[in-house]
Coordinates of C-alpha atoms in Angstrom, one line a residue:
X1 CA 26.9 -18.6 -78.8
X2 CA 25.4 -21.6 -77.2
X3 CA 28.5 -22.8 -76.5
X4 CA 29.5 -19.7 -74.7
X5 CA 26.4 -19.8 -72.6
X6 CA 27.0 -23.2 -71.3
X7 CA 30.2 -22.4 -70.5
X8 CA 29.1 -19.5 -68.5
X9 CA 26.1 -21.8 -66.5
X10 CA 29.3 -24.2 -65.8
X11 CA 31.4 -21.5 -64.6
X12 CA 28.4 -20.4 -63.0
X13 CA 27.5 -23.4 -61.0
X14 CA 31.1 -24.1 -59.5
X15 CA 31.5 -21.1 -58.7
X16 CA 28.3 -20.6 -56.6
X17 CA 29.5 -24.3 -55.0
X18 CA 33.4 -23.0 -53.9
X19 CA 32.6 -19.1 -52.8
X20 CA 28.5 -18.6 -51.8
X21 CA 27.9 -17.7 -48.3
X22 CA 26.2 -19.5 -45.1
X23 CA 23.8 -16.5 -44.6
X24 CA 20.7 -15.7 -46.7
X25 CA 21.0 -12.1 -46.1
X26 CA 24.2 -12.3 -47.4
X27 CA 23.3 -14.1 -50.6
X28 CA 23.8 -11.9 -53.8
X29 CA 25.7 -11.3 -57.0
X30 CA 27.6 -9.3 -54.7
X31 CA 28.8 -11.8 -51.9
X32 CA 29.8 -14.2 -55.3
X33 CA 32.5 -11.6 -56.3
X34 CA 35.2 -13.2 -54.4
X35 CA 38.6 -15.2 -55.3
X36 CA 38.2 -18.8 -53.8
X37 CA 41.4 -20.3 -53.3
X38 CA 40.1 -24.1 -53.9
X39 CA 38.8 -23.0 -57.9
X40 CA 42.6 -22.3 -58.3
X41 CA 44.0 -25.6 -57.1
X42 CA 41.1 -27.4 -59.2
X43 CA 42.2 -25.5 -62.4
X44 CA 46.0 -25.9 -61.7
X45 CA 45.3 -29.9 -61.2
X46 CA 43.1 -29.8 -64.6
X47 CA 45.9 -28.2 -66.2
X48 CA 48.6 -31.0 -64.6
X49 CA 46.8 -34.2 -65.0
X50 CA 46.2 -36.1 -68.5
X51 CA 43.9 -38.8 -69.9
X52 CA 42.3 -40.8 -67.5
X53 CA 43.5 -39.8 -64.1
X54 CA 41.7 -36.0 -65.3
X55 CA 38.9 -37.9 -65.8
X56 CA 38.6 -39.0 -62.2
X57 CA 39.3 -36.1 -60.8
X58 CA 36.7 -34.4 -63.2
X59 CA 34.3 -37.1 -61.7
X60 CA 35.2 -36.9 -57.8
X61 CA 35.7 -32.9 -58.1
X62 CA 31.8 -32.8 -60.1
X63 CA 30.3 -34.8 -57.4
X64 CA 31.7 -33.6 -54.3
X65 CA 30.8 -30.1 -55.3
X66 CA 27.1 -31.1 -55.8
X67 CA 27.1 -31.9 -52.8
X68 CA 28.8 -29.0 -51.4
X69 CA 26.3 -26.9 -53.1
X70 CA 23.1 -29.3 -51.5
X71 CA 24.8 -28.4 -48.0
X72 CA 25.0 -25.0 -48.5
X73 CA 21.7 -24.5 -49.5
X74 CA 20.2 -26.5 -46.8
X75 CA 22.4 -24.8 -44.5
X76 CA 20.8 -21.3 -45.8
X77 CA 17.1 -23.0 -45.2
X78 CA 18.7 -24.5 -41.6
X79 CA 20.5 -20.8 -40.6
X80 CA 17.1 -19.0 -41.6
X81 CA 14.4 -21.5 -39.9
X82 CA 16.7 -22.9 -37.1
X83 CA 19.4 -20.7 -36.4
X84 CA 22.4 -23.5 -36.7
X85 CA 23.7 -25.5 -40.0
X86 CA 22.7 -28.5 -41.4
X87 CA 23.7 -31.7 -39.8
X88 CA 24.6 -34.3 -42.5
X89 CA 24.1 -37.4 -39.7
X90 CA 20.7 -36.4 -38.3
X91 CA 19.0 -33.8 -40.2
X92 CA 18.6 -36.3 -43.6
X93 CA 15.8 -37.8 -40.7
X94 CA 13.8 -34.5 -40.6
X95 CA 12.7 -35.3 -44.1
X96 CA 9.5 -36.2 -43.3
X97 CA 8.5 -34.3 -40.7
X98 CA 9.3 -31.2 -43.7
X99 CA 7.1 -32.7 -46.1
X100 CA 4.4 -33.2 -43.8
X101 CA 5.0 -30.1 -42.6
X102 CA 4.4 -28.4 -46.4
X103 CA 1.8 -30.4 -47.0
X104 CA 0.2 -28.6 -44.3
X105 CA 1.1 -25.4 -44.8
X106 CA 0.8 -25.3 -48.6
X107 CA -1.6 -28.2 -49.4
X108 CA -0.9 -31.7 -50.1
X109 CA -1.4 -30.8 -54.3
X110 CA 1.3 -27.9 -54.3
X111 CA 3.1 -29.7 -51.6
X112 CA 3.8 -32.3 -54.1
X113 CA 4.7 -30.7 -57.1
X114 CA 7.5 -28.6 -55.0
X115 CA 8.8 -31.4 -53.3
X116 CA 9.4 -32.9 -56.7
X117 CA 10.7 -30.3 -58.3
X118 CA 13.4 -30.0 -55.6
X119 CA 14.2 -34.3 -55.8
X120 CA 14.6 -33.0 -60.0
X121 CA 17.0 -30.3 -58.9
X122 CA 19.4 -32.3 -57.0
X123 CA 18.8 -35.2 -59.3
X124 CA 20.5 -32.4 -61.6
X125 CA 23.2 -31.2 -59.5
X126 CA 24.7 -34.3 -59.4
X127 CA 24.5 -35.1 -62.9
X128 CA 25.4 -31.7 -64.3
X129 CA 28.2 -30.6 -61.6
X130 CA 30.8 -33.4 -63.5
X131 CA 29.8 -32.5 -66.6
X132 CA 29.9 -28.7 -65.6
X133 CA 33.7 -29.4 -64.0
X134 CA 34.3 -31.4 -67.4
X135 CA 33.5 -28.4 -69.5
X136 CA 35.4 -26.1 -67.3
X137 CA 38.5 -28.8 -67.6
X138 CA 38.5 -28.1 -71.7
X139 CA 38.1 -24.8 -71.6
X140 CA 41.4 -24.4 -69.2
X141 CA 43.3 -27.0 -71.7
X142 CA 42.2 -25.9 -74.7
X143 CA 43.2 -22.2 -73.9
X144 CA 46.6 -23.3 -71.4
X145 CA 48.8 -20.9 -72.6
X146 CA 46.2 -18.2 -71.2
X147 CA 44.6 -20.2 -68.4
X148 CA 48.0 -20.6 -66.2
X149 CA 49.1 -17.0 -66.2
X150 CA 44.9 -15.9 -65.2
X151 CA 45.5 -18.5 -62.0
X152 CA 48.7 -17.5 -61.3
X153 CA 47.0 -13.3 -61.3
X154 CA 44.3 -14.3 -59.4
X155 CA 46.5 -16.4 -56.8
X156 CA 48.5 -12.7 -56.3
X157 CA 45.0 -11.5 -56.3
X158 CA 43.8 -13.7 -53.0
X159 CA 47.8 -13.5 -51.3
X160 CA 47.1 -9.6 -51.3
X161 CA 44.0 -9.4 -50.2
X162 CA 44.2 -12.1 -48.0
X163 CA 46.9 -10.0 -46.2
X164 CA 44.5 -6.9 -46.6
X165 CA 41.8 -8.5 -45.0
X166 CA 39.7 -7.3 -47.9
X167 CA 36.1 -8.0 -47.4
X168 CA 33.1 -7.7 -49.6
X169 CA 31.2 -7.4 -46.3
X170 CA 31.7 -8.3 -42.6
X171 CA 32.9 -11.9 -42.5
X172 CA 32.9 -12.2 -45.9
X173 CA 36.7 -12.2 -47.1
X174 CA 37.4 -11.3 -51.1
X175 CA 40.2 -14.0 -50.5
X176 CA 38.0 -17.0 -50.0
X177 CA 38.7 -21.0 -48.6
X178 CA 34.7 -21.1 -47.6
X179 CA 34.7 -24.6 -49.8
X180 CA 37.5 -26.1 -47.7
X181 CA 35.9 -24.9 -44.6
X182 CA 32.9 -26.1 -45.1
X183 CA 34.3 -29.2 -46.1
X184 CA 36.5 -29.5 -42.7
X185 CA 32.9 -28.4 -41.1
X186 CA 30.9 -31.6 -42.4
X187 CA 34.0 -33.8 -41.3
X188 CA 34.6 -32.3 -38.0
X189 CA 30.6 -32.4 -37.5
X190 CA 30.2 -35.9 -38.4
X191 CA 33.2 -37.2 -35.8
X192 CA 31.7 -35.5 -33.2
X193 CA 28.3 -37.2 -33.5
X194 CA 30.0 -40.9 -33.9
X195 CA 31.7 -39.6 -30.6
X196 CA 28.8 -38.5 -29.1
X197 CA 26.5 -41.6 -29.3
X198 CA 28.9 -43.6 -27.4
X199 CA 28.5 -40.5 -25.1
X200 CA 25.0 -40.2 -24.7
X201 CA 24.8 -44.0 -24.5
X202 CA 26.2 -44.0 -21.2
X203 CA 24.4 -40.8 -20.1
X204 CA 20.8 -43.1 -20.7
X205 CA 20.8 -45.2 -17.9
X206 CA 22.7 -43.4 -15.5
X207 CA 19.3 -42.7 -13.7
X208 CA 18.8 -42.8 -10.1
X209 CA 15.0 -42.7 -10.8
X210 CA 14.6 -45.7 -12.4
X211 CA 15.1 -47.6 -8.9
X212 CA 12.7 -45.6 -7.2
X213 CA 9.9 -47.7 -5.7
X214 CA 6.2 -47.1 -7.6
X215 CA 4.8 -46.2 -3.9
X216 CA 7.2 -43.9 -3.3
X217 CA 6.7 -41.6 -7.2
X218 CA 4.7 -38.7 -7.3
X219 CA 2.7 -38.9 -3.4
X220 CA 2.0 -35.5 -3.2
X221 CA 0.1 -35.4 -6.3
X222 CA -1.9 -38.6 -5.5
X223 CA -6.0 -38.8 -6.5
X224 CA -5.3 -35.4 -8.7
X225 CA -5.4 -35.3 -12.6
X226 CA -2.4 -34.1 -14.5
X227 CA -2.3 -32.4 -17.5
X228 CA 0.9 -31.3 -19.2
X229 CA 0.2 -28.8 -22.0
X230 CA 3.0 -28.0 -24.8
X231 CA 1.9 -24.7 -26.5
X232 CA 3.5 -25.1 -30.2
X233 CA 5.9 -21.9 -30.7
X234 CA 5.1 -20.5 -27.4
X235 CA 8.8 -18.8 -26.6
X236 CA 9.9 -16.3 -24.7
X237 CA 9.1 -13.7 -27.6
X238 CA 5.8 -14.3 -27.1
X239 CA 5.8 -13.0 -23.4
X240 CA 8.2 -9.8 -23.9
X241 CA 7.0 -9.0 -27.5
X242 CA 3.5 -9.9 -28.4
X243 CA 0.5 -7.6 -26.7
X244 CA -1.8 -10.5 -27.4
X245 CA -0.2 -13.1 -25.5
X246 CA 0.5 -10.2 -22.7
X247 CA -3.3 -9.6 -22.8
X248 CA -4.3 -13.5 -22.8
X249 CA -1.7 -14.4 -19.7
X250 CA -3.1 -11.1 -17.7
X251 CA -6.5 -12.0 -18.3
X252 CA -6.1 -15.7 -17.4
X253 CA -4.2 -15.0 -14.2
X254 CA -7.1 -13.2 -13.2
X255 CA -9.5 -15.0 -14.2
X256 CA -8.1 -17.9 -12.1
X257 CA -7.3 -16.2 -9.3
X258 CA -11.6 -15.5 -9.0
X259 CA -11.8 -19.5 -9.4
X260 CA -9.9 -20.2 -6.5
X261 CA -6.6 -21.6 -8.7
X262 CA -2.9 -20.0 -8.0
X263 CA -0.1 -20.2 -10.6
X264 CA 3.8 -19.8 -10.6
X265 CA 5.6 -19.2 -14.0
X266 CA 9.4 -19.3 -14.8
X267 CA 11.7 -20.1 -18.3
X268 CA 13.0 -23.0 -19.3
X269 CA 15.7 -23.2 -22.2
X270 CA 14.4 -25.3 -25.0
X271 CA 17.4 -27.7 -26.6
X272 CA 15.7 -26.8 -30.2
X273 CA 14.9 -23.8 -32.1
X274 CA 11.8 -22.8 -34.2
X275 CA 10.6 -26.3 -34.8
X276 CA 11.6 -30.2 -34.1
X277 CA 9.2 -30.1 -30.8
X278 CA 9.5 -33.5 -30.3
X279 CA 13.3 -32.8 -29.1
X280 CA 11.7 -30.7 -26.3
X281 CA 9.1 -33.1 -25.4
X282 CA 11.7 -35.8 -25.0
X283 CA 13.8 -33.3 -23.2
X284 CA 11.1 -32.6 -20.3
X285 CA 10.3 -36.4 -20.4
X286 CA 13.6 -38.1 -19.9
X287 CA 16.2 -35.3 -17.7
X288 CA 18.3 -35.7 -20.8
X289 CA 19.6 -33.3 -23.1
X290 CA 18.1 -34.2 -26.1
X291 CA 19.0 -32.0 -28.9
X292 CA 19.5 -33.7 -32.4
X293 CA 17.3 -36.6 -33.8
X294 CA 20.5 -39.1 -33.7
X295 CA 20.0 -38.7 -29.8
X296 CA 16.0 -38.5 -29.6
X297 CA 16.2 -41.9 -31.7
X298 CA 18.6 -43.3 -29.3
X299 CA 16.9 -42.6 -26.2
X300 CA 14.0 -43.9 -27.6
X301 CA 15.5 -47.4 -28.4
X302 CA 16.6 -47.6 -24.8
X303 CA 15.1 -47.5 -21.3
X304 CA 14.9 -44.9 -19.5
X305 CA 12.2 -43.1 -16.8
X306 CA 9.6 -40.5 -18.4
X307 CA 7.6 -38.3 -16.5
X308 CA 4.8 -40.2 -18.0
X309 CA 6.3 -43.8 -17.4
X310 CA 6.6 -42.3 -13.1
X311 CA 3.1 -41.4 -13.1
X312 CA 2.2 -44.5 -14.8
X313 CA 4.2 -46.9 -12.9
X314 CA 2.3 -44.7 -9.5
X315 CA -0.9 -45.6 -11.2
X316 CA -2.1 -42.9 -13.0
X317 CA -3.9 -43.6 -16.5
X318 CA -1.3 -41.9 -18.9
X319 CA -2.3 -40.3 -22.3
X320 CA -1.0 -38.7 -25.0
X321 CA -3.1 -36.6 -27.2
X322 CA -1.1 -35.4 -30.3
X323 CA -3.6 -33.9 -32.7
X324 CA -1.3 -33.4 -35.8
X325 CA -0.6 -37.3 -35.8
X326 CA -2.2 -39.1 -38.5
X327 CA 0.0 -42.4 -38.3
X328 CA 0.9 -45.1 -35.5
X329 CA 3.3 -43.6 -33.1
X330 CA 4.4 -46.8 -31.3
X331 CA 7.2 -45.5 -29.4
X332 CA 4.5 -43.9 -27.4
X333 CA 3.2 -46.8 -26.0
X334 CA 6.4 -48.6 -26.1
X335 CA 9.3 -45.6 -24.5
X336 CA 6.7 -43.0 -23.1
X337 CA 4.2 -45.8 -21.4
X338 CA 1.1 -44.5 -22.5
X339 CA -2.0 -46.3 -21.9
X340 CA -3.8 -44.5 -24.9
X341 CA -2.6 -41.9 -27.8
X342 CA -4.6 -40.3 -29.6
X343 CA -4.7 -38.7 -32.7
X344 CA -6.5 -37.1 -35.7
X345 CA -8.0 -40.2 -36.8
X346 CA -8.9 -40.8 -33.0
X347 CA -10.0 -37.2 -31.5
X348 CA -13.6 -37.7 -33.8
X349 CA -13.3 -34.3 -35.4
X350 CA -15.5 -33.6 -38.0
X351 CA -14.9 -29.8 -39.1
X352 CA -12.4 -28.2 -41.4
X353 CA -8.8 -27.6 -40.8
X354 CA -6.7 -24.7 -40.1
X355 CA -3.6 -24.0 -42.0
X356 CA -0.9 -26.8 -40.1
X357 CA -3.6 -27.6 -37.3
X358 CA -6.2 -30.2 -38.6
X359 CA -8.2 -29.2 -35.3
X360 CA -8.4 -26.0 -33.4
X361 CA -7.1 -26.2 -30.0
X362 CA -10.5 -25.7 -28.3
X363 CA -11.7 -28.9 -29.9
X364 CA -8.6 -30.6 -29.1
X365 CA -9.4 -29.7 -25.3
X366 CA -13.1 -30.3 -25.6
X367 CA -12.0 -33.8 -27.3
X368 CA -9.9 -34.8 -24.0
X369 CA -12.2 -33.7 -22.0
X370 CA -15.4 -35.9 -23.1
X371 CA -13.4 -38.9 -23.4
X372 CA -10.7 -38.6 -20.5
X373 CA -11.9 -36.0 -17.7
X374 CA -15.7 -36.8 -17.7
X375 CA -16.3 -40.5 -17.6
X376 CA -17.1 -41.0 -13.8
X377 CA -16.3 -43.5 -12.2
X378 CA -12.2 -43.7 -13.3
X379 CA -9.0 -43.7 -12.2
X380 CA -6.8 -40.4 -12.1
X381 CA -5.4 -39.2 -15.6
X382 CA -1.8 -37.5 -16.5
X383 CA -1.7 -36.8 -20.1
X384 CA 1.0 -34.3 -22.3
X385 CA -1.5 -32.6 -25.0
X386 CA 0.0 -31.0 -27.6
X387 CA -1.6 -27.8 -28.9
X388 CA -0.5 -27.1 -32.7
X389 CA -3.0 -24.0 -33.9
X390 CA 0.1 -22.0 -33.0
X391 CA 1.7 -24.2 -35.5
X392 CA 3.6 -22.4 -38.4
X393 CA 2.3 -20.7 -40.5
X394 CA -0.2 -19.3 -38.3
X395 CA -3.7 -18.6 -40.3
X396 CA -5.6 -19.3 -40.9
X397 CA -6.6 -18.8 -37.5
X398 CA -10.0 -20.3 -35.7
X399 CA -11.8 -18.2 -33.1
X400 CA -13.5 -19.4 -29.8
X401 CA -16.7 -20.4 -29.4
X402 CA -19.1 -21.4 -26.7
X403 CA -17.7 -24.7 -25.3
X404 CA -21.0 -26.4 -25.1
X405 CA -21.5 -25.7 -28.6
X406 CA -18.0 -27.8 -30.0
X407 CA -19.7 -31.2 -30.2
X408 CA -17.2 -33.3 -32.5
X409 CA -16.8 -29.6 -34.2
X410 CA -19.0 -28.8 -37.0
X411 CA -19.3 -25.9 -35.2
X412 CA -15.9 -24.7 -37.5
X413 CA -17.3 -25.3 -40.6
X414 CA -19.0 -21.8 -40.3
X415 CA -15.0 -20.4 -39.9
X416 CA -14.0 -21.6 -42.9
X417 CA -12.6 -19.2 -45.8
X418 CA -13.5 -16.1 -43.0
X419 CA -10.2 -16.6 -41.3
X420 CA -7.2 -14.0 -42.8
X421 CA -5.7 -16.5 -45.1
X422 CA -1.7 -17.5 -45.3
X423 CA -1.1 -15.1 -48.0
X424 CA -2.3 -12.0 -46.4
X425 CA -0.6 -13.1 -42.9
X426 CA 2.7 -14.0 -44.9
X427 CA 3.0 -10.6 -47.1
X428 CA 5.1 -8.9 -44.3
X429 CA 7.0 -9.4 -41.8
X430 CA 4.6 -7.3 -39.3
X431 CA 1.5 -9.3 -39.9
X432 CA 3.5 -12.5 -39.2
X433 CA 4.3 -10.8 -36.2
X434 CA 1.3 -10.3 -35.7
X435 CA -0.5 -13.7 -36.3
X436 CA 1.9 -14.9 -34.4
X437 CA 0.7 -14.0 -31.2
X438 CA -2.9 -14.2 -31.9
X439 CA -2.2 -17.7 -32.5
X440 CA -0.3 -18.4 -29.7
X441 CA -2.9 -16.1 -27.5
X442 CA -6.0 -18.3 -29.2
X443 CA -4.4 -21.6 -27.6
X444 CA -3.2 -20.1 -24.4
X445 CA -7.0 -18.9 -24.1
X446 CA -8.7 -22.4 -25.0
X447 CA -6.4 -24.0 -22.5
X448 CA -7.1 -21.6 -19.3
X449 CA -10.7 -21.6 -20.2
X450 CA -11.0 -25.5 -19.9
X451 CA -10.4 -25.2 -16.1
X452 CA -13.6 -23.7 -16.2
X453 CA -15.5 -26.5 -18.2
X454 CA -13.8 -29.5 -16.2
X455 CA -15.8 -31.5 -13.7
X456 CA -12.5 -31.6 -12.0
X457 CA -11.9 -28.5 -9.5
X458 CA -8.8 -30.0 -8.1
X459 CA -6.6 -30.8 -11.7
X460 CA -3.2 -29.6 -11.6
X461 CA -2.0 -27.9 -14.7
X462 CA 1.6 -27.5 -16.3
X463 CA 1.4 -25.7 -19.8
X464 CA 4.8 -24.9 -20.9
X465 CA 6.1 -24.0 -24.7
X466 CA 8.2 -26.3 -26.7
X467 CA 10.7 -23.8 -28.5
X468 CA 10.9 -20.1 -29.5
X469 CA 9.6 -19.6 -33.7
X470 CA 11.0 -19.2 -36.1
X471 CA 13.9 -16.2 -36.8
X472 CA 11.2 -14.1 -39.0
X473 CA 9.3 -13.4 -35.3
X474 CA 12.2 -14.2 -33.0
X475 CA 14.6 -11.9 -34.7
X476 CA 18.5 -12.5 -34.4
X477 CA 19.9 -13.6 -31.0
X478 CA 16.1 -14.7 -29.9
X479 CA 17.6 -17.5 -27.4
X480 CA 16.2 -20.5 -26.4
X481 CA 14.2 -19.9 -23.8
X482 CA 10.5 -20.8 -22.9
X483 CA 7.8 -19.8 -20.4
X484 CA 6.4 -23.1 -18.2
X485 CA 3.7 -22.0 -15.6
X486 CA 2.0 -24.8 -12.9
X487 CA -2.0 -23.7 -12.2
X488 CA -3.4 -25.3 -9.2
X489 CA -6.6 -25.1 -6.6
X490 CA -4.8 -27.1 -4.4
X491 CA -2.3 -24.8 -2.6
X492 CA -0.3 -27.8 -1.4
X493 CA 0.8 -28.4 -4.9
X494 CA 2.6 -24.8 -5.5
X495 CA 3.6 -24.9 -1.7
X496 CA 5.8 -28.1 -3.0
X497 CA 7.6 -25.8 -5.6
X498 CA 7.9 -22.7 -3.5
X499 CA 11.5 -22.8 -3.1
X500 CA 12.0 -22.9 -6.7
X501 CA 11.2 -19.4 -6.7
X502 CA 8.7 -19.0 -9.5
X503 CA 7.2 -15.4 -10.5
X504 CA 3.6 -15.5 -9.6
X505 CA 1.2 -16.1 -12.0
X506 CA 1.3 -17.0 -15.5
X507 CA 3.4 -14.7 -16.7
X508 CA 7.3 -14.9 -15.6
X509 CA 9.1 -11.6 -15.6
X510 CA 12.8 -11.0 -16.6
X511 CA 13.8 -11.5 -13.2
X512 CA 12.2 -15.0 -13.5
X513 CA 14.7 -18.4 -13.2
X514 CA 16.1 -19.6 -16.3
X515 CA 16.3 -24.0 -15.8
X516 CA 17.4 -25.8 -19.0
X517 CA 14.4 -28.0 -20.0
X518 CA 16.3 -31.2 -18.8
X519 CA 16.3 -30.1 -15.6
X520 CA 12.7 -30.2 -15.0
X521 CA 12.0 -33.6 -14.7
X522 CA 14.3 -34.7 -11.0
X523 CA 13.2 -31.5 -9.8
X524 CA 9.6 -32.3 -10.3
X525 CA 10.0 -35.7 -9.1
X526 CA 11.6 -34.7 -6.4
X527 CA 8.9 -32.0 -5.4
X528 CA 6.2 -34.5 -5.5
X529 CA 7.9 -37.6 -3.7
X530 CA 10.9 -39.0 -2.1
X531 CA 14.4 -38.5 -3.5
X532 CA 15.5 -40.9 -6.6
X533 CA 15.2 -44.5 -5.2
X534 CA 12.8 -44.0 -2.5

């Protein structure tokens, strides 16, 4: 009986690795009863070869469909979270960032434990797929006189409904070759990014910008801070779907327009989806389309004009405040041309944490604030800030309170365990929904109500989102798209950008122009000073 049952868990195994489908949804017992056309040339070649040459090919064939079923599953995680496939060149790099990322969602402890438990599981794929295709191989040639008449029925089986068009559901034929194509996919995939890093190498420094006098960069905005505000998860769904964002934006437009400030909003298409932010932030920064890591690490080995590095080279003091960093980020100093990043260990916070966030926003804000905007005298300040309470998985969620009351924000630790914890938000798809836009509604809040806690009446504002979440809010089809608005006392500065033809105030409509992110940067240069090269 034993015998039996490991035969089936073999059978099982390569199986799942030649006919499982690409979609989660479409992942059942169901979708598995289907005739793949590679199991029958891997039988047939069992059944020809002998001795030692077998043994090879029981080898090779063991390990390539471990990995076959590795890429699969991490397509099914990438297709869920991301909307696209798994990359085998870049995506190996987003490892960290995933741990770090579960550590925060989960807890270091459990955090630990799975990320273990899934090395164990591939450690066992590619150790038991051989011996699972070796098993098979016995079976076939111990029972040959059986085993070539059942492969040549089941070839019959996938000609016929191969001509049928038989499928067990919509794109997903009885007569299957998803192995092969999947196979032809990693191939084809991994060509195209060898070609396209000799591509984008000569797209880097093909920049007009780079020549431009410091004088001449950024005139118009001379004398005035600058703050550029990414809003984690803040996509278009969060405008056109969520009545708490709707309700924050309304109320913020308002409430500037009594303060004297004037906004313009529009969308900007992200070049990631659901997570990766720093592939938008590079995107805004550099006028390049940045849109795997194999090109965000090569642009930031090379040289290249940031929005930062203009408004440093002009003479601003440039920042970066990243509050989920809790390690030395040198390429900020050394591509971006900050003066200063700072980070968790550097932002002085001494309260709890909040799901992903180790800071609320409000703190985060507060935190720039004291050390950036209110030392008098000093020269003018640009800095990107990058808000992460809106951070998957959203809760638990802080709540405002009374800015003079933050200190270094042990004003929290009265928050914590009252906040709607991760289970409750995560046990259907509404309240995820839902939490979703009370996050993203908390940070738009905390970063509107700054402008009135600021010594600084005349700082110019561009808050912007990085990419739309993930597919469980976004839904299918969500897009890429991204609102960006620019708040201002000043009316010089918006009368710069008037003929972009921005919706007025901070929320754009659907009427609103759509820019792709890369975009932004030689248009804003351009707005603010001379053309490229003075």
């Amino acid at each position: 009986m034993s015998r039996w049952l490991l035969t089936a868990v073999a059978a099982g195994l390569v199986w799942f690795a030649l006919a499982a489908p690409e979609s989660a949804s479409r992942l059942g017992l169901l979708s598995l009863v289907r005739v793949p056309i590679e199991g029958l040339v891997l039988v047939v070649l069992l059944l020809v070869l002998r001795g030692r040459p077998r043994a090879w090919l029981e080898a090779l064939i063991g390990v390539v469909l471990a990995l076959l079923v590795i890429v699969r599953v991490l397509d099914l995680g990438f297709r869920s979270a991301l909307y696209r496939p798994f990359n085998p060149v870049t995506d190996w790099r987003y490892a960290g960032s995933a741990a770090e990322l579960l550590a925060g969602s989960v807890g270091p402890g459990p955090a630990l434990v799975i990320l273990a438990a899934s090395a164990l599981a591939v450690l066992g794929l590619v150790v038991g797929t051989p011996l699972a295709v070796a098993r098979l191989s016995r079976v076939v040639n111990h029972h040959r006189r059986t085993s070539l008449p059942a492969v040549l029925a089941l070839a019959l089986v996938w000609v016929g409904c191969a001509a049928a068009g038989l499928s067990i559901q919509p794109d997903l034929p009885v007569a299957s070759s998803s192995a092969a194509a999947l196979a032809v996919r990693e191939v084809t995939t991994t060509r195209a990014n060898l070609r396209d890093r000799d591509v984008f190498a000569t797209m880097i420094p093909a920049d007009p910008w780079q020549q431009s006098r410091d004088a001449d960069l950024l005139l118009a905005l001379r004398g005035k801070d600058v703050l550029l505000v990414f809003v984690e998860s803040y996509g278009r769904v969060a405008v056109e779907g969520s009545p708490a964002v709707s309700t924050a934006l309304d109320a913020a437009t308002a409430q500037l327009d009594a303060a004297g400030y004037s906004s313009r909003s529009a969308w900007l298409t992200s070049p990631t989806f659901g997570g990766t932010s720093w592939l938008a932030h590079a995107t805004l920064q550099s006028g390049l389309w940045v849109d795997s890591q194999q090109r965000y690490d090569q642009l930031l080995d090379a040289r290249r004009l940031t929005l930062t590095g203009a408004f440093s080279r002009a003479g601003w003091r440039v920042v970066d405040v990243v509050p989920a960093n809790r390690r030395d980020w040198p390429e900020g100093k050394a591509f971006y041309g900050y003066d200063l990043v700072y980070d968790a260990r550097t932002l002085g916070y001494a309260g709890p944490g909040f799901g992903y966030a180790p800071m609320p926003d409000q703190y985060t804000l507060a935190a720039f604030n004291r050390l950036e905007l209110e030392p008098s005298p000093r020269e003018p300040v640009m800095a990107e800030i990058d808000l992460v309470s809106s951070h998957v998985p959203w809760a638990p969620l802080p709540h405002a309170v009374s800015w003079a009351s933050i200190g270094y924000g042990s004003v929290f630790l009265a928050q914590a365990g009252r906040a709607t914890p991760q289970s409750v938000v995560w046990s259907s798809n509404t309240t995820v929904r839902t939490a979703y836009g009370q996050s993203v509604a908390y940070s738009l809040d905390s970063t509107f109500s700054l402008l009135g806690h600021v010594r600084d009446r005349d700082l110019v504002l561009v808050v912007l989102g990085d990419h739309q979440p993930a597919p469980i809010v976004s839904g299918p089809g969500g897009g890429h798209d991204v609102p960006i608005s620019v708040v201002a006392r000043d009316p010089a500065v918006l009368d710069r950008i008037a003929a972009w033809g921005w919706s007025e105030g901070l929320r754009p409509g659907p009427r609103s122009p759509v820019w792709r992110m890369d975009r932004f940067r030689d248009r804003f240069l351009a707005a603010y000073g001379p053309g490229p090269g003075g």
